[in-house]
Amino acid sequence: EDTSPLPKSLVKLEERLRKFPVTAKQLELFIKLKVGYNLTSLKTIKTPEDYYDQTYLKRCEILQVPKLNTFALCKTIVMKNKKFKESLATDPSYPLFIGVIVQYETKLSSSKLSDLMKKYQNENTKTGTKAAKKVFHYRVCSEEESREITKCDFNGVTPFEWNNEVPKKILNTPEGVDLGKIPMVLSDKILELEGGYFYLGAGEMVTKFGISVDDFMKYH
């Protein structure tokens, strides 16, 4: 058993986090992402219980968003293909569920998303079958499905450490077939943010994560 002491920097980080009013579950997630995955830009911000009653501008003030840029406020949505073709279920490039990161200030286009996923499947199919447009129709999944996949409640959804076994269970995937991780789609508008930094759910309704685009891409 390794009994060597932790690096001083990690000890100080853990001591600082222990004083932060978050649950043990969220503390564990933060340390895993910050240290385990080396997401150095990641930070946690505690928000008031009436956070979602506030305007986008006020939320930026709470999160201390640079230049109060409301376009840096983002959310994670779990989408489900409502026209999923089960004969293609073993193709990892044809997912039943996907995660989508979008800005609060913009609208999500389901038709564009479906077109994107069709292009992705056609270019990356592992079965040799290119799916037709008619078998793509992504819509927001049920709250129960979202909770099972993300392990988070409404307004607390974070795009990290999802349960990738859910699609396998629903589709009754044959033993030995690997569907991979649930794909994550990051809006191209987020890539264009000044400073390349954005804010989104951290697993609980009263806490948010701030993270750089580069670190987000490193994880996913």
Coordinates of N, CA, C and O in Angstrom, one line a residue, residues 61-131:
E61 N -23.1 38.0 -12.8 CA -22.5 38.6 -11.6 C -22.2 37.6 -10.5 O -21.1 37.7 -9.9
I62 N -23.1 36.7 -10.3 CA -22.9 35.7 -9.2 C -21.7 34.8 -9.5 O -20.9 34.5 -8.7
L63 N -21.6 34.4 -10.8 CA -20.5 33.5 -11.2 C -19.2 34.3 -11.5 O -18.2 33.6 -11.8
Q64 N -19.3 35.6 -11.5 CA -18.1 36.4 -11.8 C -17.6 36.2 -13.2 O -16.4 36.0 -13.4
V65 N -18.5 36.1 -14.2 CA -18.2 35.9 -15.6 C -17.5 37.2 -16.1 O -18.0 38.3 -16.0
P66 N -16.3 37.0 -16.7 CA -15.6 38.2 -17.3 C -16.5 39.0 -18.3 O -17.2 38.4 -19.1
K67 N -16.5 40.3 -18.1 CA -17.2 41.2 -19.0 C -18.8 40.9 -18.9 O -19.5 41.4 -19.8
L68 N -19.2 40.1 -17.9 CA -20.6 39.8 -17.7 C -21.2 39.3 -19.1 O -22.3 39.6 -19.4
N69 N -20.4 38.4 -19.7 CA -20.9 37.9 -21.0 C -21.9 36.8 -20.8 O -21.5 35.6 -20.5
T70 N -23.1 37.1 -21.1 CA -24.2 36.1 -20.8 C -24.1 34.9 -21.8 O -24.8 33.9 -21.5
F71 N -23.4 35.0 -22.9 CA -23.3 33.9 -23.8 C -22.4 32.8 -23.2 O -22.3 31.7 -23.8
A72 N -21.7 33.1 -22.1 CA -20.9 32.1 -21.5 C -21.7 31.2 -20.6 O -21.2 30.2 -20.1
L73 N -23.0 31.5 -20.4 CA -23.8 30.7 -19.5 C -24.4 29.5 -20.4 O -25.1 29.8 -21.4
C74 N -24.1 28.3 -20.0 CA -24.5 27.1 -20.8 C -25.2 26.1 -20.0 O -25.2 26.1 -18.7
K75 N -25.8 25.2 -20.7 CA -26.5 24.1 -20.0 C -26.3 22.8 -20.8 O -26.0 22.8 -22.0
T76 N -26.5 21.7 -20.1 CA -26.3 20.3 -20.6 C -27.7 19.7 -20.8 O -28.4 19.6 -19.8
I77 N -28.0 19.2 -22.0 CA -29.3 18.6 -22.3 C -29.0 17.1 -22.8 O -28.2 16.9 -23.6
V78 N -29.8 16.2 -22.3 CA -29.7 14.8 -22.8 C -30.8 14.6 -23.8 O -32.0 14.9 -23.6
M79 N -30.4 14.3 -25.1 CA -31.3 14.1 -26.2 C -31.4 12.6 -26.5 O -30.5 11.9 -26.4
K80 N -32.6 12.3 -27.0 CA -32.9 10.9 -27.4 C -33.4 10.8 -28.8 O -34.2 11.6 -29.2
N81 N -32.9 9.9 -29.6 CA -33.4 9.7 -30.9 C -34.7 9.0 -30.9 O -34.8 7.8 -30.6
K82 N -35.8 9.7 -31.2 CA -37.1 9.2 -31.1 C -37.4 8.2 -32.3 O -38.5 7.6 -32.3
K83 N -36.6 8.2 -33.4 CA -36.8 7.4 -34.5 C -35.7 6.3 -34.6 O -35.3 5.9 -35.7
F84 N -35.2 6.0 -33.5 CA -34.0 5.0 -33.5 C -34.4 3.7 -34.1 O -35.4 3.1 -33.9
K85 N -33.5 3.2 -35.0 CA -33.6 2.0 -35.7 C -32.8 0.9 -35.0 O -31.6 0.9 -35.0
E86 N -33.5 0.0 -34.4 CA -32.9 -1.0 -33.6 C -31.9 -2.0 -34.3 O -31.0 -2.5 -33.7
S87 N -32.1 -2.1 -35.6 CA -31.2 -3.0 -36.4 C -29.8 -2.4 -36.5 O -28.9 -3.1 -36.8
L88 N -29.7 -1.1 -36.1 CA -28.4 -0.4 -36.2 C -27.8 -0.2 -34.8 O -26.9 0.5 -34.6
A89 N -28.5 -0.8 -33.8 CA -28.2 -0.5 -32.4 C -26.7 -0.9 -32.0 O -26.2 -0.3 -31.0
T90 N -26.1 -1.8 -32.7 CA -24.7 -2.2 -32.3 C -23.7 -1.2 -32.9 O -22.5 -1.5 -32.7
D91 N -24.1 -0.2 -33.6 CA -23.1 0.7 -34.3 C -22.9 1.9 -33.3 O -23.8 2.7 -33.0
P92 N -21.7 2.0 -32.7 CA -21.4 3.1 -31.7 C -21.6 4.5 -32.3 O -21.8 5.4 -31.6
S93 N -21.5 4.6 -33.6 CA -21.7 5.9 -34.3 C -23.2 6.3 -34.5 O -23.5 7.3 -35.0
Y94 N -24.1 5.4 -34.0 CA -25.5 5.7 -34.1 C -26.1 5.6 -32.7 O -26.7 4.6 -32.3
P95 N -25.9 6.6 -31.9 CA -26.3 6.6 -30.5 C -27.8 6.8 -30.2 O -28.4 7.6 -31.0
L96 N -28.3 6.1 -29.3 CA -29.7 6.3 -28.8 C -29.8 7.7 -28.1 O -30.7 8.4 -28.3
F97 N -28.8 8.0 -27.3 CA -28.7 9.2 -26.5 C -27.5 10.0 -26.9 O -26.4 9.4 -27.2
I98 N -27.6 11.3 -26.8 CA -26.4 12.2 -26.9 C -26.6 13.3 -25.9 O -27.7 13.6 -25.4
G99 N -25.4 13.9 -25.5 CA -25.4 15.1 -24.6 C -25.2 16.3 -25.5 O -24.4 16.2 -26.4
V100 N -25.8 17.4 -25.2 CA -25.7 18.6 -26.0 C -25.4 19.8 -25.0 O -26.2 20.0 -24.1
I101 N -24.4 20.5 -25.3 CA -24.0 21.7 -24.5 C -24.4 22.9 -25.3 O -23.8 23.1 -26.4
V102 N -25.3 23.7 -24.9 CA -25.7 24.9 -25.6 C -25.8 26.1 -24.7 O -25.8 26.0 -23.4
Q103 N -25.7 27.3 -25.2 CA -25.8 28.6 -24.5 C -27.3 28.9 -24.2 O -28.2 28.6 -25.0
Y104 N -27.5 29.5 -23.0 CA -28.9 29.9 -22.7 C -29.4 30.9 -23.6 O -30.6 31.0 -23.9
E105 N -28.5 31.7 -24.2 CA -28.9 32.8 -25.0 C -29.3 32.4 -26.5 O -29.7 33.2 -27.3
T106 N -29.1 31.1 -26.8 CA -29.4 30.6 -28.1 C -30.4 29.5 -28.1 O -30.7 28.9 -27.0
K107 N -31.0 29.2 -29.2 CA -31.9 28.1 -29.3 C -31.3 26.9 -30.0 O -30.5 27.0 -30.9
L108 N -31.7 25.7 -29.5 CA -31.3 24.5 -30.0 C -32.1 24.1 -31.2 O -33.4 24.0 -31.1
S109 N -31.5 23.8 -32.3 CA -32.2 23.4 -33.5 C -32.2 21.8 -33.6 O -31.1 21.3 -33.9
S110 N -33.3 21.2 -33.4 CA -33.4 19.7 -33.4 C -33.1 19.2 -34.8 O -32.4 18.2 -34.9
S111 N -33.5 19.9 -35.8 CA -33.3 19.5 -37.2 C -31.8 19.5 -37.5 O -31.3 18.6 -38.2
K112 N -31.1 20.6 -37.1 CA -29.7 20.7 -37.4 C -28.9 19.6 -36.6 O -28.0 19.1 -37.1
L113 N -29.4 19.4 -35.4 CA -28.7 18.3 -34.6 C -28.9 17.0 -35.3 O -27.9 16.2 -35.3
S114 N -30.1 16.7 -35.7 CA -30.3 15.4 -36.4 C -29.4 15.3 -37.7 O -28.9 14.2 -38.0
D115 N -29.3 16.4 -38.4 CA -28.5 16.4 -39.6 C -27.0 16.1 -39.3 O -26.3 15.4 -40.0
L116 N -26.6 16.7 -38.2 CA -25.2 16.6 -37.7 C -24.9 15.1 -37.3 O -23.9 14.6 -37.7
M117 N -25.9 14.5 -36.6 CA -25.7 13.1 -36.2 C -25.8 12.2 -37.3 O -25.1 11.1 -37.3
K118 N -26.6 12.5 -38.4 CA -26.6 11.6 -39.6 C -25.3 11.7 -40.3 O -24.7 10.6 -40.7
K119 N -24.7 12.9 -40.4 CA -23.4 13.0 -41.0 C -22.3 12.3 -40.3 O -21.5 11.6 -40.8
Y120 N -22.4 12.4 -38.9 CA -21.4 11.7 -38.1 C -21.5 10.2 -38.3 O -20.5 9.5 -38.4
Q121 N -22.7 9.7 -38.3 CA -22.9 8.2 -38.4 C -22.4 7.7 -39.8 O -21.7 6.7 -39.9
N122 N -22.8 8.5 -40.8 CA -22.5 8.1 -42.2 C -21.0 8.1 -42.4 O -20.5 7.3 -43.2
E123 N -20.3 9.0 -41.7 CA -18.8 9.1 -41.9 C -18.0 8.1 -41.0 O -16.8 7.9 -41.2
N124 N -18.7 7.6 -39.9 CA -18.0 6.8 -38.9 C -18.6 5.5 -38.6 O -18.2 4.8 -37.7
T125 N -19.5 5.1 -39.5 CA -20.2 3.8 -39.2 C -19.3 2.6 -39.1 O -18.3 2.5 -39.8
K126 N -19.5 1.8 -38.1 CA -18.7 0.6 -37.8 C -19.3 -0.6 -38.4 O -18.7 -1.7 -38.4
T127 N -20.5 -0.5 -39.0 CA -21.2 -1.6 -39.5 C -21.2 -1.6 -41.0 O -21.6 -2.6 -41.7
G128 N -20.8 -0.5 -41.6 CA -20.9 -0.4 -43.1 C -22.2 0.1 -43.6 O -22.3 0.4 -44.8
T129 N -23.2 0.3 -42.7 CA -24.5 0.8 -43.1 C -24.6 2.2 -42.9 O -24.5 2.7 -41.7
K130 N -24.9 3.0 -43.9 CA -25.2 4.5 -43.7 C -26.7 4.7 -43.5 O -27.5 4.4 -44.3
A131 N -27.0 5.2 -42.3 CA -28.4 5.4 -41.9 C -29.0 6.5 -42.7 O -28.4 7.5 -43.0

